Amino acid sequence: MKLDSDTVEIEVTSDLEGLGRTLRVADAIRRRDLDFVSKPGELVESEFETGSLSAAGRKAFALMLRKAGPEAGEDNKTFTITKKELRGSHKGNERIQPVMDELLRVIVRIRTTTKKGKPAIMSQSLLSSCVEEISEDGMSVVEYEFSESFKRVIQRSDYYARVNLGVMLALQSRYSLTLYDLGCLIINRQNRVVKMNVEELRRRLGVPEGSFKNFAEFRRDVLAKSKSEIDQLADFTVEWEEVRGSGRGRPVEAVKLTFSPKNPDEQEETAKELDRPKIGRRARRDGAVEEITAVTVSKLTGSRPFPTGSLHFCGDQHLLTIVADFGGGWDKDLIARAFRDKMGDRLLTLTGSALYKAWEGFCKGFVGMRGKA
DNA sequence: CGCCCGTCGACCAAGGATGT
DNA sequence: ACATCCTTGGTCGACGGGCG
């Protein structure tokens, strides 16, 4: 499978030598204090084997992963996180205990490689231990350690989902969270369509065995809800297509998921929604809100200029999408460097759709001159 | 920090649709 | 006609977030 193109120019400080890309990105996220989590692609594509995780559990694990940062794969390393950091919105610590229990119990099937580099499937838990301080003040901490096998996966992980914390914490349904992770992983690939059969999709999302027995419920309560949440809050949208079999009742056998990036105007609207309070979000999503203010068309376009550092860490999804679509498989930073050389000072003033246009044109021209990678 | 209440997600049951 | 799956309305409990 073609994953993210290789990067040559990520500055690897000496003690990061030998780390997979996932952890190097985690390092960059920590250094710049970005509101992202770098999740190993193997984890995002894993399936739940026993148990499932509630929405709170999934969010907590992401926060713990972010807290661990580039050291997540180190041996004999115990991390601490304050309960204050963990409990997203809910005041009071009384619901942290069940979440930790969940995280200790759950077992996932992860596709990984053996030491010899051969593909393998590993069933494993996520945490190996978890100690919760009894005192109930906000600064009391939870100590946790990742399981041995999970450490090995994350050490070797070379592809990652760059998950936006703000979006993640705003999502409500547990299935939205997992689908969003998957989207973050897929969105920068050239092929943004994933097809899988219904059983596999259910295990991926962690739908418990026996829940949503028929597809109509699954569609209404899982797919449709996740789609509306993600379309409203993420920087991409999801579509799905149902592939029906030919048996009695024509059951739906497989689902084709398509992730599409939003254009700058839509991203602007998304950013505004994330700033609004959670209350009434569903109503806004369903279009049940009356517009009171006079319509003032915002002229705000993406006002950020072209990033100066590696594109792997830039916050602009649209730029990444363009290079994935038109970059012919070349390394994005390679093209970016050539782009900066050619544009020179003009790049400083170029923003918004003009920037996207110039970038797209350059990517096409680059491939035209040098062929596909 | 913990209680409490409204909202939303999970599940069930009954009727409809579709293919064998 | 039957078996299977889809659709829709409704109920119950868990969860989020305001309040004391």
mmCIF file with all atom_site columns, N, CA, C and O in Angstrom, chain A residues 221-250:
data_model
loop_
_atom_site.group_PDB
_atom_site.id
_atom_site.type_symbol
_atom_site.label_atom_id
_atom_site.label_alt_id
_atom_site.label_comp_id
_atom_site.label_asym_id
_atom_site.label_entity_id
_atom_site.label_seq_id
_atom_site.pdbx_PDB_ins_code
_atom_site.Cartn_x
_atom_site.Cartn_y
_atom_site.Cartn_z
_atom_site.occupancy
_atom_site.B_iso_or_equiv
_atom_site.pdbx_formal_charge
_atom_site.auth_seq_id
_atom_site.auth_comp_id
_atom_site.auth_asym_id
_atom_site.auth_atom_id
_atom_site.pdbx_PDB_model_num
ATOM 1   N N  . ASP A 1 221 ? -28.021 5.061   13.414 1.00 0.00 ? 221 ASP A N  1
ATOM 2   C CA . ASP A 1 221 ? -27.420 5.427   14.691 1.00 0.00 ? 221 ASP A CA 1
ATOM 3   C C  . ASP A 1 221 ? -25.898 5.531   14.644 1.00 0.00 ? 221 ASP A C  1
ATOM 4   O O  . ASP A 1 221 ? -25.302 6.152   15.508 1.00 0.00 ? 221 ASP A O  1
ATOM 5   N N  . VAL A 1 222 ? -25.282 4.872   13.694 1.00 0.00 ? 222 VAL A N  1
ATOM 6   C CA . VAL A 1 222 ? -23.826 4.913   13.628 1.00 0.00 ? 222 VAL A CA 1
ATOM 7   C C  . VAL A 1 222 ? -23.355 5.765   12.449 1.00 0.00 ? 222 VAL A C  1
ATOM 8   O O  . VAL A 1 222 ? -22.720 6.799   12.624 1.00 0.00 ? 222 VAL A O  1
ATOM 9   N N  . LEU A 1 223 ? -23.692 5.338   11.246 1.00 0.00 ? 223 LEU A N  1
ATOM 10  C CA . LEU A 1 223 ? -23.164 6.027   10.069 1.00 0.00 ? 223 LEU A CA 1
ATOM 11  C C  . LEU A 1 223 ? -23.698 7.446   9.939  1.00 0.00 ? 223 LEU A C  1
ATOM 12  O O  . LEU A 1 223 ? -22.934 8.403   9.838  1.00 0.00 ? 223 LEU A O  1
ATOM 13  N N  . ALA A 1 224 ? -25.010 7.585   9.983  1.00 0.00 ? 224 ALA A N  1
ATOM 14  C CA . ALA A 1 224 ? -25.591 8.901   9.746  1.00 0.00 ? 224 ALA A CA 1
ATOM 15  C C  . ALA A 1 224 ? -25.193 9.883   10.843 1.00 0.00 ? 224 ALA A C  1
ATOM 16  O O  . ALA A 1 224 ? -24.857 11.034  10.576 1.00 0.00 ? 224 ALA A O  1
ATOM 17  N N  . LYS A 1 225 ? -25.209 9.403   12.092 1.00 0.00 ? 225 LYS A N  1
ATOM 18  C CA . LYS A 1 225 ? -24.845 10.305  13.186 1.00 0.00 ? 225 LYS A CA 1
ATOM 19  C C  . LYS A 1 225 ? -23.393 10.724  13.092 1.00 0.00 ? 225 LYS A C  1
ATOM 20  O O  . LYS A 1 225 ? -23.055 11.890  13.280 1.00 0.00 ? 225 LYS A O  1
ATOM 21  N N  . SER A 1 226 ? -22.519 9.753   12.824 1.00 0.00 ? 226 SER A N  1
ATOM 22  C CA . SER A 1 226 ? -21.104 10.085  12.704 1.00 0.00 ? 226 SER A CA 1
ATOM 23  C C  . SER A 1 226 ? -20.885 11.049  11.554 1.00 0.00 ? 226 SER A C  1
ATOM 24  O O  . SER A 1 226 ? -20.136 12.017  11.669 1.00 0.00 ? 226 SER A O  1
ATOM 25  N N  . LYS A 1 227 ? -21.542 10.779  10.455 1.00 0.00 ? 227 LYS A N  1
ATOM 26  C CA . LYS A 1 227 ? -21.359 11.640  9.289  1.00 0.00 ? 227 LYS A CA 1
ATOM 27  C C  . LYS A 1 227 ? -21.763 13.073  9.604  1.00 0.00 ? 227 LYS A C  1
ATOM 28  O O  . LYS A 1 227 ? -21.022 14.007  9.298  1.00 0.00 ? 227 LYS A O  1
ATOM 29  N N  . SER A 1 228 ? -22.923 13.251  10.238 1.00 0.00 ? 228 SER A N  1
ATOM 30  C CA . SER A 1 228 ? -23.368 14.628  10.470 1.00 0.00 ? 228 SER A CA 1
ATOM 31  C C  . SER A 1 228 ? -22.441 15.335  11.448 1.00 0.00 ? 228 SER A C  1
ATOM 32  O O  . SER A 1 228 ? -22.172 16.524  11.305 1.00 0.00 ? 228 SER A O  1
ATOM 33  N N  . GLU A 1 229 ? -21.943 14.598  12.441 1.00 0.00 ? 229 GLU A N  1
ATOM 34  C CA . GLU A 1 229 ? -21.010 15.239  13.381 1.00 0.00 ? 229 GLU A CA 1
ATOM 35  C C  . GLU A 1 229 ? -19.703 15.611  12.696 1.00 0.00 ? 229 GLU A C  1
ATOM 36  O O  . GLU A 1 229 ? -19.176 16.701  12.887 1.00 0.00 ? 229 GLU A O  1
ATOM 37  N N  . ILE A 1 230 ? -19.180 14.684  11.921 1.00 0.00 ? 230 ILE A N  1
ATOM 38  C CA . ILE A 1 230 ? -17.892 14.929  11.281 1.00 0.00 ? 230 ILE A CA 1
ATOM 39  C C  . ILE A 1 230 ? -18.019 16.028  10.236 1.00 0.00 ? 230 ILE A C  1
ATOM 40  O O  . ILE A 1 230 ? -17.195 16.936  10.160 1.00 0.00 ? 230 ILE A O  1
ATOM 41  N N  . ASP A 1 231 ? -19.089 15.986  9.456  1.00 0.00 ? 231 ASP A N  1
ATOM 42  C CA . ASP A 1 231 ? -19.267 17.019  8.447  1.00 0.00 ? 231 ASP A CA 1
ATOM 43  C C  . ASP A 1 231 ? -19.328 18.400  9.083  1.00 0.00 ? 231 ASP A C  1
ATOM 44  O O  . ASP A 1 231 ? -18.890 19.385  8.513  1.00 0.00 ? 231 ASP A O  1
ATOM 45  N N  . GLN A 1 232 ? -19.890 18.444  10.290 1.00 0.00 ? 232 GLN A N  1
ATOM 46  C CA . GLN A 1 232 ? -20.025 19.747  10.941 1.00 0.00 ? 232 GLN A CA 1
ATOM 47  C C  . GLN A 1 232 ? -18.724 20.215  11.593 1.00 0.00 ? 232 GLN A C  1
ATOM 48  O O  . GLN A 1 232 ? -18.417 21.399  11.588 1.00 0.00 ? 232 GLN A O  1
ATOM 49  N N  . LEU A 1 233 ? -17.938 19.288  12.107 1.00 0.00 ? 233 LEU A N  1
ATOM 50  C CA . LEU A 1 233 ? -16.838 19.699  12.983 1.00 0.00 ? 233 LEU A CA 1
ATOM 51  C C  . LEU A 1 233 ? -15.440 19.428  12.436 1.00 0.00 ? 233 LEU A C  1
ATOM 52  O O  . LEU A 1 233 ? -14.489 20.077  12.849 1.00 0.00 ? 233 LEU A O  1
ATOM 53  N N  . ALA A 1 234 ? -15.288 18.469  11.561 1.00 0.00 ? 234 ALA A N  1
ATOM 54  C CA . ALA A 1 234 ? -13.944 18.134  11.089 1.00 0.00 ? 234 ALA A CA 1
ATOM 55  C C  . ALA A 1 234 ? -13.579 18.964  9.869  1.00 0.00 ? 234 ALA A C  1
ATOM 56  O O  . ALA A 1 234 ? -14.416 19.703  9.347  1.00 0.00 ? 234 ALA A O  1
ATOM 57  N N  . ASP A 1 235 ? -12.320 18.855  9.438  1.00 0.00 ? 235 ASP A N  1
ATOM 58  C CA . ASP A 1 235 ? -11.941 19.622  8.254  1.00 0.00 ? 235 ASP A CA 1
ATOM 59  C C  . ASP A 1 235 ? -12.067 18.785  6.979  1.00 0.00 ? 235 ASP A C  1
ATOM 60  O O  . ASP A 1 235 ? -11.460 19.072  5.976  1.00 0.00 ? 235 ASP A O  1
ATOM 61  N N  . PHE A 1 236 ? -12.842 17.723  7.071  1.00 0.00 ? 236 PHE A N  1
ATOM 62  C CA . PHE A 1 236 ? -13.181 16.971  5.871  1.00 0.00 ? 236 PHE A CA 1
ATOM 63  C C  . PHE A 1 236 ? -14.606 16.440  6.024  1.00 0.00 ? 236 PHE A C  1
ATOM 64  O O  . PHE A 1 236 ? -15.203 16.550  7.095  1.00 0.00 ? 236 PHE A O  1
ATOM 65  N N  . THR A 1 237 ? -15.148 15.888  4.979  1.00 0.00 ? 237 THR A N  1
ATOM 66  C CA . THR A 1 237 ? -16.481 15.314  5.047  1.00 0.00 ? 237 THR A CA 1
ATOM 67  C C  . THR A 1 237 ? -16.424 13.835  4.671  1.00 0.00 ? 237 THR A C  1
ATOM 68  O O  . THR A 1 237 ? -15.477 13.391  4.053  1.00 0.00 ? 237 THR A O  1
ATOM 69  N N  . VAL A 1 238 ? -17.442 13.124  5.059  1.00 0.00 ? 238 VAL A N  1
ATOM 70  C CA . VAL A 1 238 ? -17.512 11.687  4.788  1.00 0.00 ? 238 VAL A CA 1
ATOM 71  C C  . VAL A 1 238 ? -18.737 11.382  3.939  1.00 0.00 ? 238 VAL A C  1
ATOM 72  O O  . VAL A 1 238 ? -19.799 11.950  4.150  1.00 0.00 ? 238 VAL A O  1
ATOM 73  N N  . GLU A 1 239 ? -18.579 10.514  2.992  1.00 0.00 ? 239 GLU A N  1
ATOM 74  C CA . GLU A 1 239 ? -19.722 9.966   2.273  1.00 0.00 ? 239 GLU A CA 1
ATOM 75  C C  . GLU A 1 239 ? -19.623 8.458   2.381  1.00 0.00 ? 239 GLU A C  1
ATOM 76  O O  . GLU A 1 239 ? -18.541 7.916   2.570  1.00 0.00 ? 239 GLU A O  1
ATOM 77  N N  . TRP A 1 240 ? -20.766 7.781   2.283  1.00 0.00 ? 240 TRP A N  1
ATOM 78  C CA . TRP A 1 240 ? -20.645 6.332   2.192  1.00 0.00 ? 240 TRP A CA 1
ATOM 79  C C  . TRP A 1 240 ? -21.593 5.800   1.134  1.00 0.00 ? 240 TRP A C  1
ATOM 80  O O  . TRP A 1 240 ? -22.598 6.409   0.808  1.00 0.00 ? 240 TRP A O  1
ATOM 81  N N  . GLU A 1 241 ? -21.239 4.661   0.616  1.00 0.00 ? 241 GLU A N  1
ATOM 82  C CA . GLU A 1 241 ? -22.019 4.025   -0.435 1.00 0.00 ? 241 GLU A CA 1
ATOM 83  C C  . GLU A 1 241 ? -22.266 2.597   0.015  1.00 0.00 ? 241 GLU A C  1
ATOM 84  O O  . GLU A 1 241 ? -21.358 1.943   0.519  1.00 0.00 ? 241 GLU A O  1
ATOM 85  N N  . GLU A 1 242 ? -23.499 2.140   -0.135 1.00 0.00 ? 242 GLU A N  1
ATOM 86  C CA . GLU A 1 242 ? -23.806 0.795   0.346  1.00 0.00 ? 242 GLU A CA 1
ATOM 87  C C  . GLU A 1 242 ? -23.762 -0.182  -0.822 1.00 0.00 ? 242 GLU A C  1
ATOM 88  O O  . GLU A 1 242 ? -24.348 0.071   -1.861 1.00 0.00 ? 242 GLU A O  1
ATOM 89  N N  . VAL A 1 243 ? -23.059 -1.255  -0.625 1.00 0.00 ? 243 VAL A N  1
ATOM 90  C CA . VAL A 1 243 ? -22.965 -2.282  -1.652 1.00 0.00 ? 243 VAL A CA 1
ATOM 91  C C  . VAL A 1 243 ? -23.837 -3.448  -1.218 1.00 0.00 ? 243 VAL A C  1
ATOM 92  O O  . VAL A 1 243 ? -23.571 -4.085  -0.201 1.00 0.00 ? 243 VAL A O  1
ATOM 93  N N  . ARG A 1 244 ? -24.876 -3.704  -1.978 1.00 0.00 ? 244 ARG A N  1
ATOM 94  C CA . ARG A 1 244 ? -25.818 -4.741  -1.574 1.00 0.00 ? 244 ARG A CA 1
ATOM 95  C C  . ARG A 1 244 ? -25.499 -6.070  -2.245 1.00 0.00 ? 244 ARG A C  1
ATOM 96  O O  . ARG A 1 244 ? -25.064 -6.123  -3.373 1.00 0.00 ? 244 ARG A O  1
ATOM 97  N N  . GLY A 1 245 ? -25.788 -7.134  -1.506 1.00 0.00 ? 245 GLY A N  1
ATOM 98  C CA . GLY A 1 245 ? -25.640 -8.473  -2.074 1.00 0.00 ? 245 GLY A CA 1
ATOM 99  C C  . GLY A 1 245 ? -26.898 -8.862  -2.813 1.00 0.00 ? 245 GLY A C  1
ATOM 100 O O  . GLY A 1 245 ? -27.751 -8.024  -3.095 1.00 0.00 ? 245 GLY A O  1
ATOM 101 N N  . SER A 1 246 ? -27.041 -10.148 -3.112 1.00 0.00 ? 246 SER A N  1
ATOM 102 C CA . SER A 1 246 ? -28.184 -10.566 -3.920 1.00 0.00 ? 246 SER A CA 1
ATOM 103 C C  . SER A 1 246 ? -29.057 -11.565 -3.180 1.00 0.00 ? 246 SER A C  1
ATOM 104 O O  . SER A 1 246 ? -29.972 -12.126 -3.757 1.00 0.00 ? 246 SER A O  1
ATOM 105 N N  . GLY A 1 247 ? -28.789 -11.804 -1.912 1.00 0.00 ? 247 GLY A N  1
ATOM 106 C CA . GLY A 1 247 ? -29.548 -12.787 -1.170 1.00 0.00 ? 247 GLY A CA 1
ATOM 107 C C  . GLY A 1 247 ? -30.963 -12.325 -0.876 1.00 0.00 ? 247 GLY A C  1
ATOM 108 O O  . GLY A 1 247 ? -31.409 -11.293 -1.375 1.00 0.00 ? 247 GLY A O  1
ATOM 109 N N  . ARG A 1 248 ? -31.658 -13.068 -0.047 1.00 0.00 ? 248 ARG A N  1
ATOM 110 C CA . ARG A 1 248 ? -33.018 -12.671 0.346  1.00 0.00 ? 248 ARG A CA 1
ATOM 111 C C  . ARG A 1 248 ? -32.965 -11.321 1.043  1.00 0.00 ? 248 ARG A C  1
ATOM 112 O O  . ARG A 1 248 ? -32.125 -11.093 1.903  1.00 0.00 ? 248 ARG A O  1
ATOM 113 N N  . GLY A 1 249 ? -33.872 -10.473 0.712  1.00 0.00 ? 249 GLY A N  1
ATOM 114 C CA . GLY A 1 249 ? -33.921 -9.163  1.339  1.00 0.00 ? 249 GLY A CA 1
ATOM 115 C C  . GLY A 1 249 ? -32.813 -8.230  0.915  1.00 0.00 ? 249 GLY A C  1
ATOM 116 O O  . GLY A 1 249 ? -32.752 -7.105  1.350  1.00 0.00 ? 249 GLY A O  1
ATOM 117 N N  . ARG A 1 250 ? -31.958 -8.693  0.038  1.00 0.00 ? 250 ARG A N  1
ATOM 118 C CA . ARG A 1 250 ? -30.827 -7.893  -0.463 1.00 0.00 ? 250 ARG A CA 1
ATOM 119 C C  . ARG A 1 250 ? -30.083 -7.188  0.658  1.00 0.00 ? 250 ARG A C  1
ATOM 120 O O  . ARG A 1 250 ? -30.181 -5.977  0.806  1.00 0.00 ? 250 ARG A O  1
#
